[in-house]
Coordinates of C-alpha atoms and ligand atoms in Angstrom, one line a residue:
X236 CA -1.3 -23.8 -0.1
X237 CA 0.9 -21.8 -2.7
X238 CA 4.4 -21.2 -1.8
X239 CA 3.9 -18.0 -1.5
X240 CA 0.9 -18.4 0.8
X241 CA 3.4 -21.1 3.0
X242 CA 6.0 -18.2 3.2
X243 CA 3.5 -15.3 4.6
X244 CA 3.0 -17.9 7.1
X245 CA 5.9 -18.7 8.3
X246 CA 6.5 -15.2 9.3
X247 CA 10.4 -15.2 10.0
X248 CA 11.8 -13.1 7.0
X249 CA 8.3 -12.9 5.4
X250 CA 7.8 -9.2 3.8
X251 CA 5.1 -7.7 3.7
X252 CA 3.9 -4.9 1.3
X253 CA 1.6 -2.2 2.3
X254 CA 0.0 0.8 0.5
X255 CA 0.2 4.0 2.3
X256 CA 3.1 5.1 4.6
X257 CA 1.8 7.1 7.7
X258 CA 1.7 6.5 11.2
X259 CA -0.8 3.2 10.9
X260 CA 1.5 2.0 8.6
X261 CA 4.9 3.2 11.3
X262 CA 2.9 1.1 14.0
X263 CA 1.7 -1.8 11.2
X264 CA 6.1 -2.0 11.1
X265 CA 6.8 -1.9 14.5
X266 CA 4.3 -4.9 15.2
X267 CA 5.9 -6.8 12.1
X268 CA 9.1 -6.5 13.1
X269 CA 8.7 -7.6 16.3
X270 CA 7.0 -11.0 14.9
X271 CA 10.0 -10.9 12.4
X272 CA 8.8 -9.6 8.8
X273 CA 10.2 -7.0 6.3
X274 CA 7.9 -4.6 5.5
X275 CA 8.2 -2.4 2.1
X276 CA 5.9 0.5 2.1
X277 CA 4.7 2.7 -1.2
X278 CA 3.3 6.3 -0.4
X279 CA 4.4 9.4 -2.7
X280 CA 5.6 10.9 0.3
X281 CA 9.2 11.0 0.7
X282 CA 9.3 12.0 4.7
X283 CA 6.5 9.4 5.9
X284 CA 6.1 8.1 9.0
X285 CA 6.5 4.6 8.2
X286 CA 9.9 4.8 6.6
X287 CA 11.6 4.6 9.8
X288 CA 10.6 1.2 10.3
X289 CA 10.8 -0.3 6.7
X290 CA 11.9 0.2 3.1
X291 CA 9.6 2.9 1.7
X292 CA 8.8 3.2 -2.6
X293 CA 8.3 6.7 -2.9
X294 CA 5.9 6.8 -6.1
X295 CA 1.8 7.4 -7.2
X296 CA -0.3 4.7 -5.9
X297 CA -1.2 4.4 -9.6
X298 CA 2.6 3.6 -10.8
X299 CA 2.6 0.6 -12.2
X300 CA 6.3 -0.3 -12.0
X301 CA 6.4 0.6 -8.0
X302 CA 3.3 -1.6 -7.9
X303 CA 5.2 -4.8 -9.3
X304 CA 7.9 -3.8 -6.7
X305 CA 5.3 -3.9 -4.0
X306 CA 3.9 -7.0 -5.3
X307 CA 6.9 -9.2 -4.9
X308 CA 5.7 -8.9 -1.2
X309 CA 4.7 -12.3 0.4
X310 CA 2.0 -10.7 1.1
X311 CA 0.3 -7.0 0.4
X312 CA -2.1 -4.8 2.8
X313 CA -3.2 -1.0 2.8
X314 CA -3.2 1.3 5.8
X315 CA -4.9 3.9 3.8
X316 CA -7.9 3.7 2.2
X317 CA -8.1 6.5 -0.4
X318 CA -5.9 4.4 -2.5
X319 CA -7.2 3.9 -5.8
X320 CA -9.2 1.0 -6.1
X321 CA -7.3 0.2 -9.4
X322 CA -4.3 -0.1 -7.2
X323 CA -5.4 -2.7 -5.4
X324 CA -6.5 -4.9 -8.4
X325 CA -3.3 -4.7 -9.9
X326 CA -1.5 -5.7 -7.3
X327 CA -4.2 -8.5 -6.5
X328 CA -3.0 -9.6 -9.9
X329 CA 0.3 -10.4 -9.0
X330 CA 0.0 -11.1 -5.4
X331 CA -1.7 -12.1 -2.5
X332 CA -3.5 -8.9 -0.8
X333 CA -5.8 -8.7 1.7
X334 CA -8.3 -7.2 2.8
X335 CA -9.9 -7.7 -0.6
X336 CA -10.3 -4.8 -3.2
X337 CA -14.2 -5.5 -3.1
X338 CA -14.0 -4.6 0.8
X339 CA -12.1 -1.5 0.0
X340 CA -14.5 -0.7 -3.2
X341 CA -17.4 -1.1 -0.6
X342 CA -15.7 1.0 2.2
X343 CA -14.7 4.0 -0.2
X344 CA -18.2 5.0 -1.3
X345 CA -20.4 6.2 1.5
X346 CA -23.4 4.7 -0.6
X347 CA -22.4 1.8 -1.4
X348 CA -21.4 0.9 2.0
X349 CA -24.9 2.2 3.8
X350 CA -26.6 -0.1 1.3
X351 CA -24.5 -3.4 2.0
X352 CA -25.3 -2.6 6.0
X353 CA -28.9 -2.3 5.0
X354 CA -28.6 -5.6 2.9
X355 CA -27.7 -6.7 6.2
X356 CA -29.9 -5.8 8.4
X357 CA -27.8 -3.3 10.0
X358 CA -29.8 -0.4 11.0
X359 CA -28.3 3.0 9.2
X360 CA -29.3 6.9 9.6
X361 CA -31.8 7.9 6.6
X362 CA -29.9 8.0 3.8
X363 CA -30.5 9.4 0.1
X364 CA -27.8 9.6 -3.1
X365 CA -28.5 13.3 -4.4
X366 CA -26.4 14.4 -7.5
X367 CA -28.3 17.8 -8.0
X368 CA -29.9 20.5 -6.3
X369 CA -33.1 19.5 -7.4
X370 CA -32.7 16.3 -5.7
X371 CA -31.6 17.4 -2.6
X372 CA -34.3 19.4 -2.1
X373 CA -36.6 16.7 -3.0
X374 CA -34.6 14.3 -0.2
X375 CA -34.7 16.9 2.4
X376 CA -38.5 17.4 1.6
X377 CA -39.0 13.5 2.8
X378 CA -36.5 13.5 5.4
X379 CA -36.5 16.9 7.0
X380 CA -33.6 19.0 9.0
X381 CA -31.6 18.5 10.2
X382 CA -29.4 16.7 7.9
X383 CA -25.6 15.8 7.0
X384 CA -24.6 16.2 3.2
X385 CA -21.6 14.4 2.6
X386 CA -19.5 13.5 -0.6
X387 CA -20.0 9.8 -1.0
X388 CA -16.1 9.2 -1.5
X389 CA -13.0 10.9 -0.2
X390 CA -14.5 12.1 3.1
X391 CA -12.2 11.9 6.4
X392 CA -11.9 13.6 9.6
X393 CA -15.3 15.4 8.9
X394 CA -14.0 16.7 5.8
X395 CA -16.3 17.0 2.5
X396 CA -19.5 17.0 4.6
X397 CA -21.5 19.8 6.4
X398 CA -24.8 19.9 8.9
X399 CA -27.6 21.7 7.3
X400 CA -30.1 23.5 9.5
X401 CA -32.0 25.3 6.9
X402 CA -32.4 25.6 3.2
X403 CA -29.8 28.6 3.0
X404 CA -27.5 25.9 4.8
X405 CA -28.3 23.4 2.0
X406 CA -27.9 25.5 -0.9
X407 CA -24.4 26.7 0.6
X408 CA -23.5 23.3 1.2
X409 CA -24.1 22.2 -2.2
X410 CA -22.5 24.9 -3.5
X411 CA -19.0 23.9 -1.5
X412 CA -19.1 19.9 -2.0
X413 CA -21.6 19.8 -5.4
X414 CA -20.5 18.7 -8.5
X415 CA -19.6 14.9 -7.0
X416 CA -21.7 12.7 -6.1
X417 CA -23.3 13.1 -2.6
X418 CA -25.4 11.7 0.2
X419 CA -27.7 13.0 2.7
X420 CA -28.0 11.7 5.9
X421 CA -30.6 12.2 8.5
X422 CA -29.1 14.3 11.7
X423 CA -28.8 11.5 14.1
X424 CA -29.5 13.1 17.9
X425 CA -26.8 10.4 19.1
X426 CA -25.8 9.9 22.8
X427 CA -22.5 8.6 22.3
X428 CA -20.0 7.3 19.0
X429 CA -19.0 4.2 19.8
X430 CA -17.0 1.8 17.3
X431 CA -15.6 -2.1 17.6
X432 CA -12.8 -3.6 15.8
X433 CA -12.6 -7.3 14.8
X434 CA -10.0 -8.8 13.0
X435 CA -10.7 -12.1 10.7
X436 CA -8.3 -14.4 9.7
X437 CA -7.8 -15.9 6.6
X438 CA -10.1 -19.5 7.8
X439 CA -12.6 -17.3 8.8
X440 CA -12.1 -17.0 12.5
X441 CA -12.6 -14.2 13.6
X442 CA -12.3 -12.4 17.0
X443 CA -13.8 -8.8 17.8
X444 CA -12.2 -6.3 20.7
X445 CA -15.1 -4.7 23.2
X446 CA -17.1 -1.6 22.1
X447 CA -15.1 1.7 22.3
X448 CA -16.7 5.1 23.1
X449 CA -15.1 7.9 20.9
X450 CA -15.0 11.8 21.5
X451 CA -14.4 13.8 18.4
X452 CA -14.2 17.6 17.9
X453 CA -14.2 19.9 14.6
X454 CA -14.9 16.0 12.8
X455 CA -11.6 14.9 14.5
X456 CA -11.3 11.7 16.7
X457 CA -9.7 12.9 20.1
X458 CA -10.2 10.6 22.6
X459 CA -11.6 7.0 23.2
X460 CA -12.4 5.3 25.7
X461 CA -11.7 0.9 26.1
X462 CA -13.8 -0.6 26.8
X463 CA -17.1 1.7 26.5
X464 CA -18.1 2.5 29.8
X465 CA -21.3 1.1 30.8
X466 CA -22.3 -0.9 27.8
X467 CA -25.0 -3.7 28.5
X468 CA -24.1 -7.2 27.4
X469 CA -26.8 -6.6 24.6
X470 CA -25.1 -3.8 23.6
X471 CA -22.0 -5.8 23.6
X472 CA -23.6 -8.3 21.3
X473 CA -25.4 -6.6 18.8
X474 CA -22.2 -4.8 17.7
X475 CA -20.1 -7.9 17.6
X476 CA -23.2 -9.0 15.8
X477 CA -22.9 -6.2 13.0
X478 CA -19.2 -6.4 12.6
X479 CA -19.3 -10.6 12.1
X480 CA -21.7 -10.5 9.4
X481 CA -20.0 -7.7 7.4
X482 CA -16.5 -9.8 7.8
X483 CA -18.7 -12.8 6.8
X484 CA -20.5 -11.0 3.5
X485 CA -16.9 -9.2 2.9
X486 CA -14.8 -12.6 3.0
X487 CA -12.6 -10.1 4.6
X488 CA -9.5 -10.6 6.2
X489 CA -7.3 -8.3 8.4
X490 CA -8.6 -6.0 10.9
X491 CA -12.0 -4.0 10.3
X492 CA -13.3 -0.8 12.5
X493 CA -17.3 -0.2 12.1
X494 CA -18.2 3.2 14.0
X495 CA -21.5 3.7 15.8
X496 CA -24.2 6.1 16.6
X497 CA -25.9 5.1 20.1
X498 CA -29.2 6.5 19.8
X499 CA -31.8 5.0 22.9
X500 CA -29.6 1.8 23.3
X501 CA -29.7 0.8 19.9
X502 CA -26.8 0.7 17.4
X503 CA -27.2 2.8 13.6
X504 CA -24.0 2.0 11.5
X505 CA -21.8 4.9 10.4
X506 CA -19.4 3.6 8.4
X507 CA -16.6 0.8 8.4
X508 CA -13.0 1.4 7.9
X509 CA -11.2 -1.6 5.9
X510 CA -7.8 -1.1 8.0
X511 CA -6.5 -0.6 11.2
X512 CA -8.3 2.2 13.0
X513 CA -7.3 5.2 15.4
X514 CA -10.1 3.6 17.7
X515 CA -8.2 1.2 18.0
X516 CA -4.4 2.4 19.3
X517 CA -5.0 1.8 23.0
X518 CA -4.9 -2.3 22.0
X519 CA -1.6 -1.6 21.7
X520 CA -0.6 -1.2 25.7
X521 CA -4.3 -1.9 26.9
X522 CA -5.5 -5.0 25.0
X523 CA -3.9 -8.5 25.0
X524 CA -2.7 -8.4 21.2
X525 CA -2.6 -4.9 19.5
X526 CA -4.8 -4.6 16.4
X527 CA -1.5 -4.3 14.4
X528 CA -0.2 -7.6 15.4
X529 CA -3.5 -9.0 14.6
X530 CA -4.2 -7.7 11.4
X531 CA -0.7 -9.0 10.8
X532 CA -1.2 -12.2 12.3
X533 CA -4.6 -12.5 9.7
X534 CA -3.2 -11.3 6.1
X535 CA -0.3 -13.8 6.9
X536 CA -2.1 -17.0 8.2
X537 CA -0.9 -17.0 11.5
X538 CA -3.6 -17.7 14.6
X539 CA -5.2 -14.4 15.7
X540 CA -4.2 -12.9 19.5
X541 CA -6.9 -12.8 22.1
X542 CA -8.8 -9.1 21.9
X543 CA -9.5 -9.0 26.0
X544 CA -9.1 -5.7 27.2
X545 CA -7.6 -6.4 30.9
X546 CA -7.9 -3.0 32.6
X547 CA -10.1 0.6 31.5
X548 CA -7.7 3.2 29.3
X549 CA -8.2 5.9 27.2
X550 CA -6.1 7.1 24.5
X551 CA -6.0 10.8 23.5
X552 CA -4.8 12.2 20.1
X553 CA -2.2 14.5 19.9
X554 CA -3.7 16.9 17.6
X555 CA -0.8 19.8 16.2
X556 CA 0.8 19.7 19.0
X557 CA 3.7 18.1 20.8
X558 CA 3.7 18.2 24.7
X559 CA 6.6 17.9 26.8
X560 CA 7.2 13.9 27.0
X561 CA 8.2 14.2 30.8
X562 CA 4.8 16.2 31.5
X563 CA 3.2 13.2 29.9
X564 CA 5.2 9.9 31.1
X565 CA 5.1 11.4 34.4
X566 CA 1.5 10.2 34.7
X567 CA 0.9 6.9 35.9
X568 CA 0.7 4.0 33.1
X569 CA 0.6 6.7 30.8
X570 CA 2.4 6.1 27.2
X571 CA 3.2 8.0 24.3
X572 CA 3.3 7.1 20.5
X573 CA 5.1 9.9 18.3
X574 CA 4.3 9.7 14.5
X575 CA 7.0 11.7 13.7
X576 CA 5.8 14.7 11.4
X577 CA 5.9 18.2 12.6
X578 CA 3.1 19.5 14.1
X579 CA 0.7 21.6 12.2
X580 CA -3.1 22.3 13.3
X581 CA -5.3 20.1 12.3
X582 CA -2.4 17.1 11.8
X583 CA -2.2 13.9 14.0
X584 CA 0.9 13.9 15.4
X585 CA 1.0 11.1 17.6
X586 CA -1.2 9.7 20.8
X587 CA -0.9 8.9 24.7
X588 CA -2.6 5.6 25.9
X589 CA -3.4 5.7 29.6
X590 CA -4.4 2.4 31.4
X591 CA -5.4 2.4 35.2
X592 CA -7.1 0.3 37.5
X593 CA -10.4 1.1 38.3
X594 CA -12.6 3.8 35.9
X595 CA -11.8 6.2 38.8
X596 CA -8.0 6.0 38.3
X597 CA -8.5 6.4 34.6
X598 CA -10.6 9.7 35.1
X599 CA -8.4 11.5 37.4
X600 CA -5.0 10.6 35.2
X601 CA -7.2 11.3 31.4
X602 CA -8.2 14.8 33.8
X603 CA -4.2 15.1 34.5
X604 CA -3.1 14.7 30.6
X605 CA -5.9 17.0 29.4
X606 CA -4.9 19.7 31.5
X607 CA -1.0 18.8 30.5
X608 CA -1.8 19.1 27.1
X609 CA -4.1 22.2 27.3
X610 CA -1.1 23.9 28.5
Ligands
AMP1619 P1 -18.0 10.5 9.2 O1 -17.0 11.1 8.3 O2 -19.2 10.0 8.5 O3 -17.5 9.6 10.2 O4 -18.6 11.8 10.1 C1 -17.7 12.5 11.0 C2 -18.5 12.8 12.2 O5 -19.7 13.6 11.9 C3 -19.0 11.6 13.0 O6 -18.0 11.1 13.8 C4 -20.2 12.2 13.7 O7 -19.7 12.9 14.9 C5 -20.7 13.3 12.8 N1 -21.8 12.7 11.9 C6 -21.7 12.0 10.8 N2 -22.8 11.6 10.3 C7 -23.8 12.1 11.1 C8 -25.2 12.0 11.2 N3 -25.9 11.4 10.2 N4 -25.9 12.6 12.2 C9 -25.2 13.2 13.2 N5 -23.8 13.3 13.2 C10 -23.1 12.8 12.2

């Protein structure tokens, strides 16, 4: 062991760098302080989220000079994952950084990433790269409509893709995200998204949080429920299945999200996230170590928290808007996480967890903080 890699693990006074400054960076800080790092953060975003909990570099990812800074870290992470690969390899240079920037390379591109859970075995939607009109006809020829063209990189929150129905739907489709490269996806007729989040420590060990179902809107996640309701123990399995033997081929380490169509009890592979995930906020009230702590506790070689999920909760984006915190504490086990940023439409501003009981409990106080924040 380096000295360096003896200091990330001793925790007390340890600093940590991270990549990206927003609100899974803010909560990345308030787990790290609790377990006694420093945290330095580099976003070019003077007002983010994370700067009330650490020391924030304002600068490019691609500034070199910040990235030294950042790289005196005992250790370096990313809680953003459109940061330039380049980035990463500089700073993997100089320091010790995890996850890897093969993992993030993987994870940025939607092709690459469909074909390493094919390599797997990991059952995807149809998928075909198309660069020109000419081939995406061809592609939609062999696989039919519907279909989802999306840009291969720099897609989030539903952005930079589009559902085509017909030919006219393609052509205006191509016409809007064109011009990068692309991929077409089969429509999946899903029943339910569903992702799981593991974490995997730098010795390998890895432990995996239950299967979550997620309700998104206009391509943005707004509510999840932990654990999935009604999943079968095969279910269970399979996914922690998928998400092992991508942390495995990866030699990743830190906390991974994979997301999931369920189509007729089986599992097809959306895509993985190489960060902490918004699936995975309830784990910090609802699970027996957050994901924060834990992705912590694996980039620094400390032992990983257990991932049991005790009682049913659901956690709800606040999406734009900002309810009355009264309104929403006054529920029952209810608890809210504000990112703070002003609200605009569209923007995560922050999210309530909600634990209860029974499933029963949970339905009528989730029915109680929808209706608060529909008013
Ligand atoms: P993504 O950016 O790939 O996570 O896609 C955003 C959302 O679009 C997903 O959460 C799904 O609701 C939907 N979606 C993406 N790909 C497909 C697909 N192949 N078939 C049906 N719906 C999809």
């Amino acid at each position: 062991m380096t000295d360096r890699e003896a200091k990330a693990s001793a925790a007390l006074g340890a600093r940590i760098g991270v990549l990206g400054a927003g609100q899974l960076g803010r909560m990345l800080g308030l787990a790290g302080r609790a377990l006694g790092f420093e945290l330095t953060f580099l976003d070019p975003t003077a007002d983010s989220p994370a700067a009330a909990v650490g020391e924030l570099i304002v600068a490019e990812y691609a500034d070199q000079a910040a990235l030294g800074r950042l790289a005196s870290a005992d250790v370096v992470t990313f809680e953003f994952e459109n940061v330039p690969v380049e980035a990463v390899k500089a700073l993997e240079r100089q320091a010790l950084v995890f996850p890897s920037s093969r993992a993030l390379e993987v994870a940025q591109d939607r092709l690459h990433e469909k074909t390493c859970f094919r390599s797997l075995g990991i059952r995807t939607p149809e998928f075909e790269a198309v660069e020109s009109w000419e081939e995406l006809l061809a592609a939609l020829g062999r696989m039919g409509l519907p279909a989802v063209l999306k840009t291969r990189r720099f897609g989030y929150d539903g952005k930079g893709q589009a559902v085509l129905h017909t030919q006219a739907d393609a052509r205006a489709a191509f016409e809007r995200l064109g011009g990068v490269p692309l991929i077409v996806e089969g429509f999946v007729e899903f029943q339910r998204e569903l992702s799981i989040i593991a974490v995997r420590g730098r010795g390998g060990e890895v432990s995996c949080y239950p299967l979550v179902e997620n309700h998104h809107a206009g391509g943005i996640l707004r509510k999840t429920l932990a654990p999935a309701p009604g999943v079968s123990a095969g279910l269970q399995s399979a996914a922690k299945q998928h998400i092992e033997k991508l942390l495995g081929h990866l030699d990743y380490v830190g906390v991974l999200a994979l997301e999931l169509f369920e189509v007729n009890s089986q599992l097809l592979a959306n895509e993985i996230a190489p960060r902490v995930h918004n699936t995975g906020h309830f784990t910090i009230e609802a699970a027996r170590t957050s994901q924060f702590e834990n992705h912590l506790r694996a980039i620094s070689g400390l032992p990983l928290g257990a991932t049991d999920v005790p009682e049913p909760c659901a956690m709800l984006n606040l999406i734009g808007i900002a309810p009355d915190p009264a309104a929403v504490l006054a529920v029952p086990d209810a608890h809210l996480h504000w990112y703070g940023k002003a609200p605009r439409p569209g923007r995560k501003v922050g999210h309530i967890t909600v634990r209860a009981p029974d499933t029963d409990t949970l339905q009528q106080r989730v029915a109680e903080l929808e209706r608060i924040l529909a008013s």
